[in-house]
Short mmCIF file of C-alpha atoms in Angstrom, two decimals:
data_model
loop_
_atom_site.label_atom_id
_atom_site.label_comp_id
_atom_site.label_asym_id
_atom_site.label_seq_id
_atom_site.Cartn_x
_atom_site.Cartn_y
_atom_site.Cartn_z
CA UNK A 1 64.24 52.39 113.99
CA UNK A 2 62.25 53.57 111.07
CA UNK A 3 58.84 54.99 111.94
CA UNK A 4 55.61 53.60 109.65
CA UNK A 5 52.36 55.54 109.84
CA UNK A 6 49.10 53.50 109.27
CA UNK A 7 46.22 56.32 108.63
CA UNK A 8 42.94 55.09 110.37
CA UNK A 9 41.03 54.35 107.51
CA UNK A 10 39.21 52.16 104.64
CA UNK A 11 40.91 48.81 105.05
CA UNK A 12 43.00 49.57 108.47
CA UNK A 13 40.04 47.75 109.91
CA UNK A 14 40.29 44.62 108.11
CA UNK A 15 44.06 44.51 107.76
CA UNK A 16 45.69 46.35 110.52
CA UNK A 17 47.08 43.34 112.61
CA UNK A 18 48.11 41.46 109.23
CA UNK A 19 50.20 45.09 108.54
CA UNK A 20 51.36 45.62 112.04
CA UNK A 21 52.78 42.48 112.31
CA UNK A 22 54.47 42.46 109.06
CA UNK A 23 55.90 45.77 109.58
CA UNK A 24 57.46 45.17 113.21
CA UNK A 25 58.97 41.85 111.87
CA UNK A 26 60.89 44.02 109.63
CA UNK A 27 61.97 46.19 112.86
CA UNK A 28 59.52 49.10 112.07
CA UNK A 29 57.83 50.89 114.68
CA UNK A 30 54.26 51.48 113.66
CA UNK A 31 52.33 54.51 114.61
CA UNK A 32 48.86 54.39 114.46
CA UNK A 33 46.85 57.88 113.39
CA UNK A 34 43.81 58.58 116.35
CA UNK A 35 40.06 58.03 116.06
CA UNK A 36 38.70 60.49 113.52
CA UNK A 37 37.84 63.72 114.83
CA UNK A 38 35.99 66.95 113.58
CA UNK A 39 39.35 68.09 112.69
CA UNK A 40 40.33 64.55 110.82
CA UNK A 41 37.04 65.11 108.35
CA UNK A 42 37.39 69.04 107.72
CA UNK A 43 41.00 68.48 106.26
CA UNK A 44 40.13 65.39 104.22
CA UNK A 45 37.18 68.02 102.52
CA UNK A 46 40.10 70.55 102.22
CA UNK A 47 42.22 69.10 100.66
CA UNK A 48 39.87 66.34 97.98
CA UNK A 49 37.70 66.98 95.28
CA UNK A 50 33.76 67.80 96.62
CA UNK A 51 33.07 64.12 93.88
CA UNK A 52 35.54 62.10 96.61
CA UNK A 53 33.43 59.98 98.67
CA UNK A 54 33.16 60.14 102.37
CA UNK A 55 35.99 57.42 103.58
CA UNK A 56 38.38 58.12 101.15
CA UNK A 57 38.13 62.00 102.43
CA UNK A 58 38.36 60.97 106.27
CA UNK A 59 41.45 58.41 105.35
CA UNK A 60 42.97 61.62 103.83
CA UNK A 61 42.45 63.55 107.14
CA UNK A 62 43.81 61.01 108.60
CA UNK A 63 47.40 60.76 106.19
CA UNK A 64 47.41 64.52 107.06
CA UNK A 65 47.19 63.81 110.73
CA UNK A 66 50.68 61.37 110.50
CA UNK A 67 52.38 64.07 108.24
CA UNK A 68 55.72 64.67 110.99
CA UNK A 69 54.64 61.40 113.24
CA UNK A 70 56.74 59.12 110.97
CA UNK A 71 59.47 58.09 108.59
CA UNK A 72 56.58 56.68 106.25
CA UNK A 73 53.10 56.21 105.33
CA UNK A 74 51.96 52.30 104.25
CA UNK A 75 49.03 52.69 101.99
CA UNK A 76 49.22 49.37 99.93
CA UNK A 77 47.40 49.81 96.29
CA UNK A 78 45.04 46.60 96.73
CA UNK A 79 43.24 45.93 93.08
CA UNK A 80 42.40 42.21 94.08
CA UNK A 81 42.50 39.76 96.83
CA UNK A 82 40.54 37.08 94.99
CA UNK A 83 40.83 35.97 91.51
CA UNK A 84 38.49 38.16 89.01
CA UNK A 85 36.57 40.13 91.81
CA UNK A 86 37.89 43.68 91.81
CA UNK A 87 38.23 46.70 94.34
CA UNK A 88 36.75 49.80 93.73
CA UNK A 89 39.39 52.22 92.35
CA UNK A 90 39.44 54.53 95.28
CA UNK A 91 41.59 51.74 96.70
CA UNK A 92 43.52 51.20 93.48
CA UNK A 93 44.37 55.00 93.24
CA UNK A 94 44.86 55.67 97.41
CA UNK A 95 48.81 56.47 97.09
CA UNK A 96 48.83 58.76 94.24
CA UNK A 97 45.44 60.28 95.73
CA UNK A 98 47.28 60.97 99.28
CA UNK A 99 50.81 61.86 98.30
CA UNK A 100 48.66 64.65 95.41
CA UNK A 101 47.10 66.50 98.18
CA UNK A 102 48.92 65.89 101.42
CA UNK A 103 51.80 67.18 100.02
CA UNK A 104 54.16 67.48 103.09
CA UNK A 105 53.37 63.71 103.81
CA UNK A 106 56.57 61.60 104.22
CA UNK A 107 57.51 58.74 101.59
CA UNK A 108 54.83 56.51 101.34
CA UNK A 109 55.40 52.94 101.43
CA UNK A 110 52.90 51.08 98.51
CA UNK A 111 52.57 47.33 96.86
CA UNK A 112 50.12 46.67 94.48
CA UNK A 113 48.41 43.91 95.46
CA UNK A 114 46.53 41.95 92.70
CA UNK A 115 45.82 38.04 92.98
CA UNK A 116 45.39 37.84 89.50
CA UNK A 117 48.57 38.82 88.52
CA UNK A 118 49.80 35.69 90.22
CA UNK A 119 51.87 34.44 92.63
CA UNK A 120 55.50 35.49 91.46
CA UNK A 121 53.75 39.24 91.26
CA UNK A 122 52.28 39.22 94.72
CA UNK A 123 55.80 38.58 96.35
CA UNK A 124 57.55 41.01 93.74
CA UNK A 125 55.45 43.51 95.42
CA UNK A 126 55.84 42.55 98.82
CA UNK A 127 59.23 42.62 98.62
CA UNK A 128 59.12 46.04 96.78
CA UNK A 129 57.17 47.30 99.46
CA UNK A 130 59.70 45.74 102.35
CA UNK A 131 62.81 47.10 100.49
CA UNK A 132 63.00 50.66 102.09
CA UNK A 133 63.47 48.43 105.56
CA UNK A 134 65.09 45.35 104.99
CA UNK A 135 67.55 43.98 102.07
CA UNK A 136 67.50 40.51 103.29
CA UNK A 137 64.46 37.99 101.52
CA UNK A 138 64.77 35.45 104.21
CA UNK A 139 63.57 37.96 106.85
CA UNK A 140 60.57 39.59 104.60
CA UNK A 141 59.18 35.84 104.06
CA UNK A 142 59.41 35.25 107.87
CA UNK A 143 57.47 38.47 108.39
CA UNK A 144 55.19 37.94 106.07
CA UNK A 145 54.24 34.34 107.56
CA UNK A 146 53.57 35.98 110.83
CA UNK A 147 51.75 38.83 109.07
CA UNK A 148 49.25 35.95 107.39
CA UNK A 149 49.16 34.10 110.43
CA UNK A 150 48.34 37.16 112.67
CA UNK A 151 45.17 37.33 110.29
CA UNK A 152 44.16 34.56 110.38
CA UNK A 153 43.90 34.86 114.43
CA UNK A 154 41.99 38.65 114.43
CA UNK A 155 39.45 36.91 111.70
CA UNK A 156 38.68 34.07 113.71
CA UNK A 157 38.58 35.60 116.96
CA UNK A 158 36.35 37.81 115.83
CA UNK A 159 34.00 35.52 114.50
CA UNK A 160 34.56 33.45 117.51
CA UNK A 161 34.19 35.55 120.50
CA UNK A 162 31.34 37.91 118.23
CA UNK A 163 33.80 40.72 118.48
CA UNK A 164 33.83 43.71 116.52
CA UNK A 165 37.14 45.32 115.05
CA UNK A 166 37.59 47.98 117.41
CA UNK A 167 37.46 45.48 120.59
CA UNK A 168 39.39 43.03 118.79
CA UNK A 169 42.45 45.59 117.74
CA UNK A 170 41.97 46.88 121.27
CA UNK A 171 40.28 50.17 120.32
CA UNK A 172 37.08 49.86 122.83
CA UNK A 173 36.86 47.42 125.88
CA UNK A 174 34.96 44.22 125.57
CA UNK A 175 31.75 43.84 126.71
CA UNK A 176 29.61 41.46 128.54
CA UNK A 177 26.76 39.92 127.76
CA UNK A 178 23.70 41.96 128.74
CA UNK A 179 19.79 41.51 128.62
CA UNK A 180 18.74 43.23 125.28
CA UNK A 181 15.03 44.42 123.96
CA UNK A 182 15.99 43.76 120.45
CA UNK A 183 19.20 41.74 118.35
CA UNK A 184 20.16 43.93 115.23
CA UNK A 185 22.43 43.09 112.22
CA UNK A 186 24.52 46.37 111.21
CA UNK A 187 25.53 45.65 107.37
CA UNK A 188 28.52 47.68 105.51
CA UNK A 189 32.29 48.16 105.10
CA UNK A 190 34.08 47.97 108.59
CA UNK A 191 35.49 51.66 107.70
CA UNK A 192 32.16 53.04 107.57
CA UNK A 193 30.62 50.93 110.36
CA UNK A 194 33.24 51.19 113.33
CA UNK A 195 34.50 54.78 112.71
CA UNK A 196 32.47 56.33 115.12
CA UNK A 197 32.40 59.92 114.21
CA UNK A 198 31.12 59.21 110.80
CA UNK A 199 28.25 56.83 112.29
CA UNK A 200 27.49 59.51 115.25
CA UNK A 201 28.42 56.65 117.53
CA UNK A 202 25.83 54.41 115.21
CA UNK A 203 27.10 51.09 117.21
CA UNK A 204 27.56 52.29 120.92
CA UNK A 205 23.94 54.25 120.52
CA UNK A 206 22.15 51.05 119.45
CA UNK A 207 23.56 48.87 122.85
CA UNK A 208 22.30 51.89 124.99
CA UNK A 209 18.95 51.41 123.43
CA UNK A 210 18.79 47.83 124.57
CA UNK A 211 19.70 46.54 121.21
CA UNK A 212 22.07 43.47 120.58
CA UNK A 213 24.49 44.42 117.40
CA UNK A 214 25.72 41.89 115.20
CA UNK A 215 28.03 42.91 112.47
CA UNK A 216 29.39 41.15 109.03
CA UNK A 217 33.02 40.09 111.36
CA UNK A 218 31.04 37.83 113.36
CA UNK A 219 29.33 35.80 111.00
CA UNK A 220 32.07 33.10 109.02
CA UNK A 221 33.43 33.96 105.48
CA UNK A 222 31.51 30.55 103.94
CA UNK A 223 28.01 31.93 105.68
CA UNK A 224 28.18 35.04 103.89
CA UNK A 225 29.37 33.75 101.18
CA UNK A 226 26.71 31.05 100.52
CA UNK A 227 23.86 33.85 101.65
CA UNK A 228 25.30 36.16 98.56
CA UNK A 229 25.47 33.61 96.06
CA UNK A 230 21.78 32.84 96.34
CA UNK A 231 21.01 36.87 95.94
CA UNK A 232 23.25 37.69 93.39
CA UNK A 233 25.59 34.68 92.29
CA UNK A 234 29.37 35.58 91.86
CA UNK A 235 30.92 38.86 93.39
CA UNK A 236 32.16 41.35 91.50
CA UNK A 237 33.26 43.53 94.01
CA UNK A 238 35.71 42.41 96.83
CA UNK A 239 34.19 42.79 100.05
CA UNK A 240 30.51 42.78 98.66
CA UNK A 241 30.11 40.27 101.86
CA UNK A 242 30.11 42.71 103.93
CA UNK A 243 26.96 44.46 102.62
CA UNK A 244 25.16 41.59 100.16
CA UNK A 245 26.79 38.36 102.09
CA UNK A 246 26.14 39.90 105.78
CA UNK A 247 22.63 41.12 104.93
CA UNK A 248 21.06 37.74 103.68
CA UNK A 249 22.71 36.08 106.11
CA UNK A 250 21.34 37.82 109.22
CA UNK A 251 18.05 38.62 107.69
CA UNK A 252 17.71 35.00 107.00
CA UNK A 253 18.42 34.75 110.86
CA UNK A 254 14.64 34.49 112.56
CA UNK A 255 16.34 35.36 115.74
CA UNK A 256 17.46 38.64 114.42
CA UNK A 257 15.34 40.91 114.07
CA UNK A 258 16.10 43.27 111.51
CA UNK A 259 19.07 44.66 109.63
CA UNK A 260 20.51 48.42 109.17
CA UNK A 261 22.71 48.90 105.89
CA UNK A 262 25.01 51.67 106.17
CA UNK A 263 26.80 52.75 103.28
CA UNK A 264 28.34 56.61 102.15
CA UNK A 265 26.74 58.67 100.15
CA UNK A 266 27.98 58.89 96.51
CA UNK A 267 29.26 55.58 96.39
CA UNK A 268 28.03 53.37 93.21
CA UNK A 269 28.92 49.83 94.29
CA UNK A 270 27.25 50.70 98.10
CA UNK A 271 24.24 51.97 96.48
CA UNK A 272 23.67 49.10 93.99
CA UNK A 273 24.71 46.23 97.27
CA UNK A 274 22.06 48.02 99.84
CA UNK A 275 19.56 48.17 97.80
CA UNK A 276 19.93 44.47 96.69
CA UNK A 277 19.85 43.54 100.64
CA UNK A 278 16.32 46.33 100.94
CA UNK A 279 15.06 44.32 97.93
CA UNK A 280 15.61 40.80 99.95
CA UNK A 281 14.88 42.32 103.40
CA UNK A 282 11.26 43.61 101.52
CA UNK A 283 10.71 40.08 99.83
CA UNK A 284 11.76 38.38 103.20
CA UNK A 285 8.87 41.11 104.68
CA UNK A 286 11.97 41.38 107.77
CA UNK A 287 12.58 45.05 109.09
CA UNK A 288 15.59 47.03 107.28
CA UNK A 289 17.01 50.50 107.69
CA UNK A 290 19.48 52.14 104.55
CA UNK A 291 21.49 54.37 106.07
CA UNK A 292 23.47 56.92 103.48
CA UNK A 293 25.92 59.02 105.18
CA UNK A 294 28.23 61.88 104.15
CA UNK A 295 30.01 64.58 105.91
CA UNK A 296 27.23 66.89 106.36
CA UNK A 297 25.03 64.06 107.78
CA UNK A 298 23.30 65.06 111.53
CA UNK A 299 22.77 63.50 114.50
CA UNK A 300 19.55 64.42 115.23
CA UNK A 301 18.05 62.77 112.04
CA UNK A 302 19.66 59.76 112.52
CA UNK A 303 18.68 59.29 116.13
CA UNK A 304 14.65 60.14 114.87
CA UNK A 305 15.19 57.44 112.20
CA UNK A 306 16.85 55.29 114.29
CA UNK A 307 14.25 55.27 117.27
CA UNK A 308 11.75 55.12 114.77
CA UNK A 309 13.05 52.15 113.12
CA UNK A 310 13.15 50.38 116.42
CA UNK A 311 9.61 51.19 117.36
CA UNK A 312 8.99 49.69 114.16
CA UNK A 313 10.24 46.20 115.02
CA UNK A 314 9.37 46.24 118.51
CA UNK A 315 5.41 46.62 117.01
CA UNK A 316 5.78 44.06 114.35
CA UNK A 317 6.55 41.87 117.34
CA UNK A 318 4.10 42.22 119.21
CA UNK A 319 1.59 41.78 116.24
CA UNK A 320 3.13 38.68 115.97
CA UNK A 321 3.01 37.50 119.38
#
């Protein structure tokens, strides 16, 4: 049985049941890299370019980490997953980028995935990508109707039991409902948001402060998407709900009461889609936190600004009362 490594990373968090599935329908066994560590982030700087933003450096760490665990690494190319709105190009360029500078990586499994291209292209390229483990067409389509409808279930559970990604993959235990002081929207990519090391435990920190955490998976796909097209009309970028879609929608929320956008440092597209949410949150007059991170961001500010920001709220409320 062939041996697939998924690196922790950039879209494992929206995808990783919709690839797991697909992958052990073909008879792979899928190996999983671990939560990012110290180590995971120092070889992803090693190895890329100082320019290479924050995510795309810990997904390398995390390739590098797999390198020996497994027959092959599946990092799909994904350009598009919805007609004429576009993925960054650190996506586009992820399996050239990782089999550049982890060189002793094993053969990496890639499909370019682009919507636009059409529908006899998108299962060219899923079977392309399934040919290393399979030959036979009648067994990739089965897999990939499992693989669709296995996404369709961690989506909606999600939204439906207000679970984030890591309890719905299985990564942290679910959790109860408890009194809270304060209900908070988190806003940015899931790969940013839920990798704890990068956040300094962002999520986890907030629920020991007494805060309820929302994030963009709980809220539904049309939500987001009718809160973004009155900000800022048509997307341009594919997954700008999660930072533009999520923010107006909580923010619009009164029984939220404020919003933190996290996004990495150096990144154009995060940059331009927080501020657009600051600029709403500001016109709104509802609390909101940016949050840039890199990997030489500390604790110790983040936990001042943090505390801060939640003395903040907790005054405006009582104004207000």
């Amino acid at each position: 049985m062939a041996r697939v490594g998924i690196p922790r990373g950039l879209l494992t968090y929206q995808y990783l049941p919709m690839w797991k599935t697909f992958l052990e329908a073909l008879g792979a066994e899928v190996v999983i890299s671990p939560p990012t560590t110290r180590q995971t982030l120092a070889e992803g700087v090693r190895r890329m370019v100082a320019e290479t933003c924050l995510p795309v450096k810990v997904f390398c760490g995390h390739a590098v980490a797999l390198a020996g665990q497994c027959d092959y690494l599946f990092i799909p190319s994904i350009k598009s997953v919805e007609p004429r709105v576009y993925n960054c190009s650190k996506f586009l360029g992820l399996p050239d980028m990782v089999r550049a500078v982890v060189p002793e990586a094993p053969p990496i499994l890639e499909a370019d995935i682009d919507v636009n291209q059409g529908r006899r292209a998108l299962y060219r390229a899923i079977y392309s990508l399934a040919r290393p483990l399979t030959w036979n067409p009648w067994r990739v389509r089965e897999a990939t109707r499992l693989a669709m409808e296995a996404h369709r279930r961690y989506v909606q559970g999600m939204v439906r039991e207000k679970k984030t990604p890591l309890q719905a993959l299985g990564f942290s235990p679910p959790e109860e409902e408890a009194p809270h002081r304060l209900m908070v929207a988190i806003v940015g990519h899931p790969y940013i948001v839920h990798d704890d090391f990068i956040t300094h435990r962002l999520l986890p920190r907030l629920k020991g402060l007494g805060v309820r955490v929302l994030v963009p998976e709980m809220a539904l796909e049309e939500e987001m998407a009718r809160a973004m097209a009155k900000l800022d009309g048509k997307a341009y970028w594919t997954y700008e709900a999660e930072v533009v879609g999520a923010g107006a929608y909580y923010l619009d929320q009164e029984e939220v009461d404020g919003a933190i956008g996290v996004a990495a440092f150096g990144c154009g597209p995060d940059s331009l889609m927080v501020d657009l949410v600051k600029r709403y949150a500001r016109e709104r007059k509802r609390p909101f936190l940016a949050l840039s991170l890199d990997e030489h961001s500390g604790e110790a500010g983040l936990l001042t600004r943090l505390e801060a920001f939640l003395d903040m709220i907790e005054r405006k409320k009582r104004k207000c009362e």
